[in-house]
Each structure stands twice: as structure tokens, then as C-alpha cells.
Coordinates of C-alpha atoms in Angstrom, one line a residue:
Chain A
M1 CA 0.2 0.0 0.0
S2 CA 1.3 3.5 -0.7
K3 CA 1.3 6.7 1.0
L4 CA 1.3 10.4 0.7
S5 CA 4.0 11.8 3.0
S6 CA 3.9 15.0 4.6
I7 CA 5.5 17.1 2.7
R8 CA 6.5 19.4 5.2
D9 CA 8.5 17.1 6.6
I10 CA 10.7 17.7 3.7
D11 CA 13.0 20.6 3.2
Y12 CA 16.0 19.6 1.5
R13 CA 17.4 23.1 2.2
Q14 CA 17.7 21.5 6.1
L15 CA 19.8 18.9 4.9
L16 CA 22.5 21.2 3.2
I17 CA 22.2 23.5 6.4
A18 CA 23.5 20.4 8.4
R19 CA 26.3 19.1 5.6
R20 CA 27.2 23.2 5.8
F21 CA 27.8 23.6 9.1
S22 CA 29.8 19.5 9.7
N23 CA 32.6 21.3 8.5
I24 CA 32.0 24.6 10.7
K25 CA 33.2 24.2 14.2
R26 CA 31.4 26.9 16.3
T27 CA 28.7 29.8 15.6
L28 CA 28.7 33.2 17.2
F29 CA 26.3 35.1 17.3
V30 CA 26.7 38.8 18.3
M31 CA 23.5 40.3 18.9
S32 CA 22.4 43.4 20.6
G33 CA 18.5 43.5 20.7
K34 CA 18.8 47.1 20.1
G35 CA 20.0 49.4 16.4
G36 CA 23.0 51.6 16.8
V37 CA 25.2 50.5 19.2
G38 CA 27.9 49.8 16.7
K39 CA 27.2 46.0 16.7
S40 CA 28.1 45.3 13.2
L41 CA 31.3 47.0 13.5
I42 CA 32.7 44.8 16.2
S43 CA 31.1 41.9 14.5
A44 CA 33.5 42.4 11.8
L45 CA 36.5 43.6 13.5
T46 CA 36.1 40.3 16.0
A47 CA 36.2 38.4 12.3
L48 CA 39.0 39.9 11.3
L49 CA 41.2 39.6 14.8
L50 CA 40.3 36.0 15.4
S51 CA 41.1 35.8 12.2
K52 CA 44.5 37.3 12.2
S53 CA 45.7 35.1 15.0
G54 CA 45.0 32.2 13.0
M55 CA 41.8 31.0 13.0
S56 CA 39.4 30.2 10.2
V57 CA 36.6 32.6 10.1
G58 CA 33.2 33.5 8.2
L59 CA 31.2 36.5 8.7
L60 CA 27.5 36.3 8.3
D61 CA 25.1 39.3 8.1
L62 CA 22.2 38.8 8.9
D63 CA 20.6 41.9 9.2
L64 CA 18.7 41.9 5.9
H65 CA 17.4 45.3 6.3
G66 CA 20.3 47.3 7.2
P67 CA 23.2 45.2 6.0
S68 CA 26.7 47.1 6.8
S69 CA 29.6 44.5 7.1
T70 CA 30.4 44.9 3.1
A71 CA 30.3 48.8 3.2
I72 CA 32.9 48.3 6.4
L73 CA 35.0 45.9 4.9
G74 CA 34.7 47.1 1.0
I75 CA 33.5 44.4 -0.6
R76 CA 31.0 43.6 -3.3
G77 CA 28.8 40.8 -4.9
P78 CA 27.6 38.8 -6.1
P79 CA 29.1 36.0 -4.8
R80 CA 30.4 33.2 -7.1
E81 CA 28.4 30.4 -8.2
E82 CA 30.1 27.0 -8.6
E83 CA 28.6 23.7 -8.9
T84 CA 29.1 23.1 -4.7
G85 CA 27.1 26.7 -4.0
L86 CA 28.0 30.2 -3.2
I87 CA 31.3 31.1 -2.5
P88 CA 31.7 34.4 -0.3
P89 CA 33.9 36.8 -1.2
H90 CA 37.0 36.8 0.8
V91 CA 38.8 39.6 2.5
A92 CA 41.6 40.4 4.9
G93 CA 41.7 36.3 5.5
I94 CA 38.1 36.4 6.0
K95 CA 34.9 35.1 4.0
V96 CA 31.8 37.0 3.9
M97 CA 28.0 36.5 2.9
S98 CA 25.6 38.7 3.4
V99 CA 22.6 40.0 1.1
D100 CA 23.6 43.3 0.2
L101 CA 26.5 40.9 -1.8
F102 CA 23.1 40.8 -3.7
V103 CA 21.0 43.6 -3.6
G104 CA 23.8 45.8 -3.9
G105 CA 22.6 48.2 -1.8
R106 CA 19.2 48.0 -2.5
P107 CA 16.4 47.9 0.2
L108 CA 15.1 44.5 1.1
P109 CA 11.4 45.3 1.8
I110 CA 10.2 41.7 3.0
G111 CA 8.4 40.2 6.2
G112 CA 8.6 37.9 8.7
F113 CA 8.3 34.6 6.3
E114 CA 10.0 36.3 3.9
K115 CA 13.1 36.6 6.5
R116 CA 12.6 33.1 7.3
E117 CA 13.1 31.7 3.3
V118 CA 15.9 33.8 2.8
I119 CA 18.3 33.3 5.4
R120 CA 17.2 29.3 5.1
E121 CA 18.2 30.0 1.3
L122 CA 21.9 31.7 2.4
L123 CA 22.4 28.7 5.0
A124 CA 21.7 26.3 2.8
L125 CA 23.4 27.7 -0.9
T126 CA 26.5 29.3 1.0
D127 CA 30.0 26.7 0.8
W128 CA 31.7 28.2 3.3
G129 CA 34.0 25.4 3.3
S130 CA 35.6 24.5 6.8
L131 CA 35.6 27.3 9.4
D132 CA 37.3 27.2 12.6
L133 CA 34.5 30.1 13.6
L134 CA 31.1 31.2 11.9
V135 CA 30.4 35.4 13.1
V136 CA 26.8 36.1 12.3
D137 CA 25.9 39.9 12.9
M138 CA 22.0 39.6 14.3
P139 CA 19.6 42.3 13.1
P140 CA 18.7 45.1 16.0
E141 CA 15.4 42.6 16.7
T142 CA 14.9 39.4 18.5
G143 CA 12.2 38.4 16.2
D144 CA 12.3 36.4 12.7
V145 CA 15.9 36.0 12.1
T146 CA 17.3 35.6 15.6
L147 CA 14.5 32.5 15.8
V148 CA 15.3 31.1 12.6
A149 CA 18.9 31.5 12.7
A150 CA 18.7 30.3 16.1
E151 CA 16.6 26.5 14.4
A152 CA 18.4 26.2 11.1
I153 CA 22.0 26.8 12.3
P154 CA 23.1 23.3 13.9
G155 CA 26.1 22.5 15.9
M156 CA 27.4 24.9 18.9
K157 CA 26.4 28.0 19.5
T158 CA 27.4 30.7 21.3
A159 CA 26.3 34.2 21.5
L160 CA 28.3 37.8 22.8
L161 CA 26.5 40.2 23.5
I162 CA 27.1 44.0 22.3
T163 CA 25.4 47.4 24.6
I164 CA 26.3 51.1 25.0
P165 CA 25.8 52.3 28.3
S166 CA 22.5 53.3 28.2
R167 CA 19.4 52.5 30.2
L168 CA 17.0 52.3 27.2
S169 CA 20.4 49.5 25.3
L170 CA 20.9 47.6 28.4
Q171 CA 16.6 46.7 28.9
T172 CA 16.8 46.0 25.1
V173 CA 19.8 43.8 26.1
K174 CA 18.0 42.2 29.4
R175 CA 15.4 41.0 27.0
T176 CA 17.9 39.8 24.3
A177 CA 19.7 37.1 26.9
R178 CA 16.7 35.9 27.9
I179 CA 15.5 35.0 24.7
L180 CA 19.3 33.5 24.3
R181 CA 19.0 31.4 27.9
D182 CA 15.5 30.2 26.8
M183 CA 17.3 28.6 23.2
K184 CA 19.6 27.0 26.1
I185 CA 22.5 29.3 23.3
P186 CA 25.6 30.0 26.0
I187 CA 26.1 33.9 26.2
L188 CA 30.3 34.1 26.5
G189 CA 30.0 37.6 27.6
I190 CA 28.7 41.2 27.4
I191 CA 31.0 44.4 26.1
E192 CA 29.9 47.6 26.8
N193 CA 30.7 49.7 23.4
M194 CA 30.7 53.8 23.7
A195 CA 32.3 53.7 26.8
M196 CA 35.2 55.7 27.0
L197 CA 36.4 58.6 25.6
N198 CA 39.6 59.6 25.0
I199 CA 40.3 63.7 25.9
G200 CA 43.5 65.0 26.6
H201 CA 45.3 61.4 26.5
L202 CA 42.9 60.5 29.8
W203 CA 40.1 58.3 29.5
M204 CA 36.7 59.3 30.6
T205 CA 33.4 56.9 31.0
P206 CA 31.2 60.4 31.2
F207 CA 28.0 58.4 30.7
G208 CA 28.8 56.2 33.9
R209 CA 30.6 53.2 35.2
D210 CA 29.1 50.6 36.4
Q211 CA 25.1 50.0 35.1
C212 CA 26.4 47.4 32.8
E213 CA 28.8 46.0 35.2
K214 CA 25.6 45.2 37.5
L215 CA 23.2 43.7 35.0
A216 CA 26.0 41.4 34.1
E217 CA 26.9 40.7 37.7
A218 CA 22.5 40.4 38.3
M219 CA 22.5 38.3 35.0
N220 CA 24.9 35.9 35.8
I221 CA 26.6 37.0 32.8
P222 CA 30.4 37.8 32.5
Y223 CA 31.2 41.2 31.8
L224 CA 34.5 41.5 29.8
G225 CA 34.9 45.2 29.4
R226 CA 34.4 48.4 27.9
L227 CA 35.3 49.4 24.2
P228 CA 36.1 53.7 23.5
L229 CA 33.8 55.8 21.1
D230 CA 36.4 56.1 18.2
P231 CA 36.3 58.4 15.5
Q232 CA 39.3 56.6 13.6
A233 CA 37.6 53.5 13.6
S234 CA 34.4 55.2 12.1
Q235 CA 36.4 56.7 9.6
A236 CA 37.8 53.1 8.7
A237 CA 34.7 51.6 8.8
D238 CA 33.4 54.8 6.5
N239 CA 36.4 54.4 3.9
A240 CA 36.1 50.7 3.9
D241 CA 39.9 50.6 4.6
V242 CA 40.4 47.3 6.8
N243 CA 44.3 47.6 7.6
A244 CA 43.3 51.2 8.9
L245 CA 40.0 49.6 11.0
L246 CA 43.3 47.0 12.7
E247 CA 45.4 49.4 14.0
T248 CA 42.2 51.8 15.9
E249 CA 42.3 51.7 19.4
L250 CA 39.0 50.2 19.3
A251 CA 40.6 47.2 17.7
K252 CA 43.6 46.8 20.1
T253 CA 40.8 47.0 23.1
L254 CA 38.6 44.9 21.7
K255 CA 41.5 41.8 20.8
N256 CA 42.4 42.0 24.4
L257 CA 38.4 41.3 25.3
L258 CA 38.2 38.8 23.2
Q259 CA 41.1 37.4 24.9
Q260 CA 38.8 36.6 28.5
I261 CA 37.1 34.4 25.3
L262 CA 39.0 32.5 23.0
H263 CA 39.3 29.5 25.1
R264 CA 35.3 28.9 24.1
I265 CA 35.3 30.5 20.8
Chain B
M1 CA 25.4 25.8 -11.4
H2 CA 24.5 25.2 -7.8
E3 CA 21.3 23.4 -9.3
L4 CA 23.6 20.4 -8.6
V5 CA 23.7 21.0 -5.1
I6 CA 19.9 21.4 -5.0
A7 CA 19.6 18.1 -7.2
S8 CA 21.7 15.9 -4.4
G9 CA 19.7 17.3 -1.5
I10 CA 16.7 16.3 -2.8
V11 CA 17.5 12.8 -3.5
E12 CA 19.8 12.7 -0.1
A13 CA 16.7 14.4 1.5
I14 CA 13.8 11.9 0.4
S15 CA 16.6 9.2 1.0
Q16 CA 16.5 9.8 4.4
Y17 CA 13.5 10.6 4.8
A18 CA 12.5 6.9 3.4
R19 CA 15.2 6.0 5.4
E20 CA 13.8 7.2 8.7
R21 CA 10.7 5.2 8.5
K22 CA 11.8 1.4 6.8
A23 CA 10.2 2.2 3.5
R24 CA 11.2 2.2 0.0
V25 CA 10.4 5.6 -2.4
Q26 CA 7.8 4.4 -4.7
S27 CA 7.8 7.7 -6.8
F28 CA 8.5 11.3 -6.0
T29 CA 7.3 14.4 -7.2
V30 CA 9.5 17.6 -7.7
A31 CA 7.8 21.1 -8.5
I32 CA 10.4 23.5 -9.9
G33 CA 8.8 27.5 -9.5
E34 CA 9.1 29.6 -12.1
I35 CA 10.2 32.6 -9.9
A36 CA 13.6 31.3 -9.5
D37 CA 14.2 30.4 -13.0
F38 CA 15.9 27.4 -13.2
N39 CA 16.8 24.8 -16.6
R40 CA 14.3 22.6 -16.1
E41 CA 15.7 20.0 -18.2
L42 CA 19.1 20.3 -16.1
V43 CA 17.8 20.1 -12.6
E44 CA 15.1 17.2 -14.0
G45 CA 18.3 15.6 -15.5
L46 CA 20.3 16.0 -12.5
I47 CA 18.0 14.1 -10.0
R48 CA 17.6 11.2 -12.5
D49 CA 21.4 10.4 -12.6
L50 CA 21.3 10.9 -9.4
V51 CA 18.6 8.7 -8.7
D52 CA 20.2 6.0 -10.5
N53 CA 22.9 6.3 -8.0
S54 CA 21.4 5.8 -5.0
D55 CA 19.0 3.5 -2.5
L56 CA 16.1 5.6 -4.9
K57 CA 17.1 3.3 -7.5
G58 CA 14.0 2.4 -9.5
A59 CA 11.7 5.4 -7.7
E60 CA 9.0 7.3 -10.6
V61 CA 10.9 10.7 -10.6
K62 CA 8.6 13.5 -11.4
V63 CA 8.8 16.7 -12.7
V64 CA 6.6 19.3 -12.7
V65 CA 6.7 23.2 -13.0
E66 CA 5.4 25.6 -11.1
K67 CA 3.4 28.6 -11.8
A68 CA 4.3 31.9 -10.3
E69 CA 1.9 33.4 -8.4
V70 CA 3.2 37.1 -5.8
R71 CA 0.5 38.8 -4.5
C72 CA 0.7 42.7 -4.0
Y73 CA -0.5 43.6 -0.4
G74 CA -0.4 46.7 -1.7
C75 CA -3.7 46.6 -3.7
N76 CA -4.0 42.3 -4.0
S77 CA -3.2 42.0 -7.3
L78 CA -1.7 39.1 -8.5
W79 CA 0.8 38.4 -11.1
G80 CA 2.7 35.8 -12.3
F81 CA 6.4 35.4 -14.2
R82 CA 5.5 37.4 -17.3
D83 CA 4.8 40.5 -15.3
L84 CA 6.7 40.5 -12.5
I85 CA 10.3 38.6 -13.3
E86 CA 10.4 38.2 -17.4
P87 CA 11.0 42.3 -17.9
L88 CA 14.0 42.5 -16.0
P89 CA 17.2 42.4 -16.7
D90 CA 19.5 38.8 -16.5
D91 CA 21.8 40.3 -14.0
Y92 CA 18.2 41.1 -11.5
R93 CA 17.2 37.7 -12.8
E94 CA 20.2 35.7 -11.8
M95 CA 19.7 37.7 -8.0
I96 CA 16.7 36.1 -8.0
H97 CA 17.3 32.8 -9.3
F98 CA 19.6 32.4 -6.1
V99 CA 17.0 34.2 -3.6
P100 CA 13.5 34.5 -5.0
E101 CA 12.3 36.8 -1.8
L102 CA 15.3 39.2 -3.3
L103 CA 12.7 40.1 -6.1
S104 CA 10.7 42.8 -3.7
S105 CA 14.2 44.9 -3.9
F106 CA 14.5 45.0 -8.4
T107 CA 10.3 45.2 -9.0
K108 CA 7.5 46.7 -7.9
C109 CA 3.6 45.8 -8.4
P110 CA 2.7 47.0 -11.8
N111 CA -0.9 48.0 -10.9
C112 CA 0.2 50.2 -7.8
G113 CA 3.9 50.3 -7.3
S114 CA 4.4 48.7 -4.1
Q115 CA 7.0 46.6 -3.1
D116 CA 4.8 44.7 -0.6
L117 CA 5.2 41.5 -2.9
H118 CA 5.2 37.7 -1.9
I119 CA 5.2 34.8 -3.1
E120 CA 1.9 32.6 -2.9
S121 CA 3.2 30.1 -5.8
G122 CA 6.1 28.8 -7.5
R123 CA 9.0 30.0 -5.7
S124 CA 12.1 27.5 -6.1
V125 CA 12.5 23.8 -6.5
R126 CA 11.2 21.8 -3.7
I127 CA 9.3 18.3 -3.2
V128 CA 5.9 18.4 -3.7
E129 CA 5.1 14.9 -2.9
V130 CA 6.9 11.3 -1.6
K131 CA 5.6 7.8 -2.2
L132 CA 6.1 4.9 0.2
H133 CA 5.7 1.7 0.0

């Protein structure tokens, strides 16, 4: 006797995704929940710094409405098509995938269901090869993209939270941390961006010192430290100058902060 | 060129599905959506070749083309391939070929100009039916 199977059970992309991620040791979600905290710049710099330390690293930009990795790193698409899938372009040792490689600066006005389809397609088709780490620049939300990325990406997943020293940002990061815990994704730590200002060779903390540390302690999340508000990093990103970006105070400070979690990524 | 990845994913996914149910595949049907604009002969040929070299050998393979239906949420119009995809330049069509949802970046509703376009049918390649025995 023959029977009609339920086609909802067979999405071949999930099999392709599992095949891709069997060659990727770990995935690191860089998240904030809120926009404008420097998450994309920190994602790109994290990928660049870890690549320079000898790891094989990919960067996946899942901010579908405001992808900026391509602009920060100065790359353009489309990705090369091969029999094995879509080959992400390389820059300074890292492989990068973003919808911006396809749409080239155009807006992508799509809703939740379509976002899920785009992400599954990118995960299924991108041929990363072997990676030690895939850094995922997550959008400023905790909705469809977060849910589908957490569900569809197999293997070892961890998260890094980025905030700025403001009550609004901290409230959002707190919600993001709760969702990550519900999804059983370990949080490696929280980084407080734009928290220091260099004035006359002195590092000042004009936006307060302990809000983020207190939140981290209350939520039992490692507080990794502060990053400076760095105009040179902003300029290097605007100019898509990767070499200049790696020489900035922001890059040097982030490199030190990442040392604390290197053993877990 | 990435048709091979998709064809191998389809064959492997169906094979795995049958294995998990300790059954054999009698037939399966794959729909090729108009929007991704795959070459039907190429995809079908790849699937048949892969089936012949897998534990699905002997299964009946059916391939159908699924018409594009794209709904504009601005004015509720329903559009087909000839309305939305065919008029686009080749480089835009290639991007939609990779990821069909990107059509919202490259085209608008011919009636009201909205980009609030939603694919209702004919997206890309998908498995529509598997018969086990």
C-alpha cells in the first residue's frame, strides 16, 4: 500500500545546512537587540581579529534590512556561483556573506516569512568550506531572524552581547539575554561599546561606569569590559579601510577583551 | 551551476526520509518554481542521474513546473512570471534565481507600485510529494 507523505517534513535545505555546518566548528551570534550600538563594526572586527590570530573565520551578516558588513569591509557582489554552491568573497582572510552582495545597496522590503526563507536559502547555498568559527552579525531585533537562525543553524552556538552605556540599551540587552537563555544558547559575555572617551590623553567614562557591570552581575553573564568611542575606527569603517581599522584603539581594546573568551570560541 | 547542490539535497533528503521510516520510495514529485527560473531539463536530468546512483534507484521521478503567483499586499493584485520577472534585466533575474524573495528589491507591483510583494506559488525547487511502499 502506498501513502502520501507529509511534504512539510522534507525541506532539503535543512539537509544542505546540516552538511555545510558539519564543516563549521562553532557559530558566534553577535547580538544587541537594539540598533546603533556598533554591533556590525564589532562583528566585522571580531572576525578580522580572530582570523589574524590564525583561525579560519567566516562572517555572515543577517541584518537583512540594514546590512553593513559589505560597506565596512569594502566588498561587492554577487558571490561566485559554483557547483558546490555560492562562494563567499574573501577580504583580509575572512569569508563574507550578506544579502547586500545580491541587492547592492537596494532596500529589501520583506516580512517575517520571507526573511525566514532568505536565511534558509543563504545557509543552504553558501559554501563556506571548513571554518573554525562563523561570526553572525544579527539584526537589532529578537524576532524572526533570531528565531530562524537559532533553529536552522546546527552545532555549537554561542552569543556575544553588545550594549552601550544607556538604560535603554541595557533593557534591550536584558531581553535578548533572556531569549538566548530560553533557546539554550550560552552567552560568552557582554561588551560595553562607546563607553570611554579619550580626552587630553585621559580615558574618561562620561556615560557612567557601573550600569552594565551591575546588569551583567545580576544576570550572571561575564562582563568583558569597555570599548572606546573611537572616531578613527568610525572613519576607517566609512572608508572601508580594513588595515586602518585593525590599527585603531577600538581594535586593540577589542582584541584584549576577546582574549577572555578565546578558549570558548 | 548550483543546481547540482539542490538536486543532490533533494535526492539525499528523500532517501533519508524513506530510511527513517524503514520504507522504500515508490515515486516522488519535484516542482520547479518559475520564479527562481531554473533550467527544467538540467535539474530533472541531474535528479534522475543521482537517483540512478542512489538507494532511490527504480523510484518513479516526476518533475512539474509550478506557476509563479506573487501577491501585492498593497492592492491585492496577483502577478505571474511574465508580469514581474520576465521584464527584468538578466543580472536582476540571476539574483532572484539564487534567492527568490529578493524580487522585492528589484521589482514593484505594476498596478500600485508597492514593493510589498509576497510569493504565493512557484518560488523555487521543492519536493511536493513522496510515495512510500
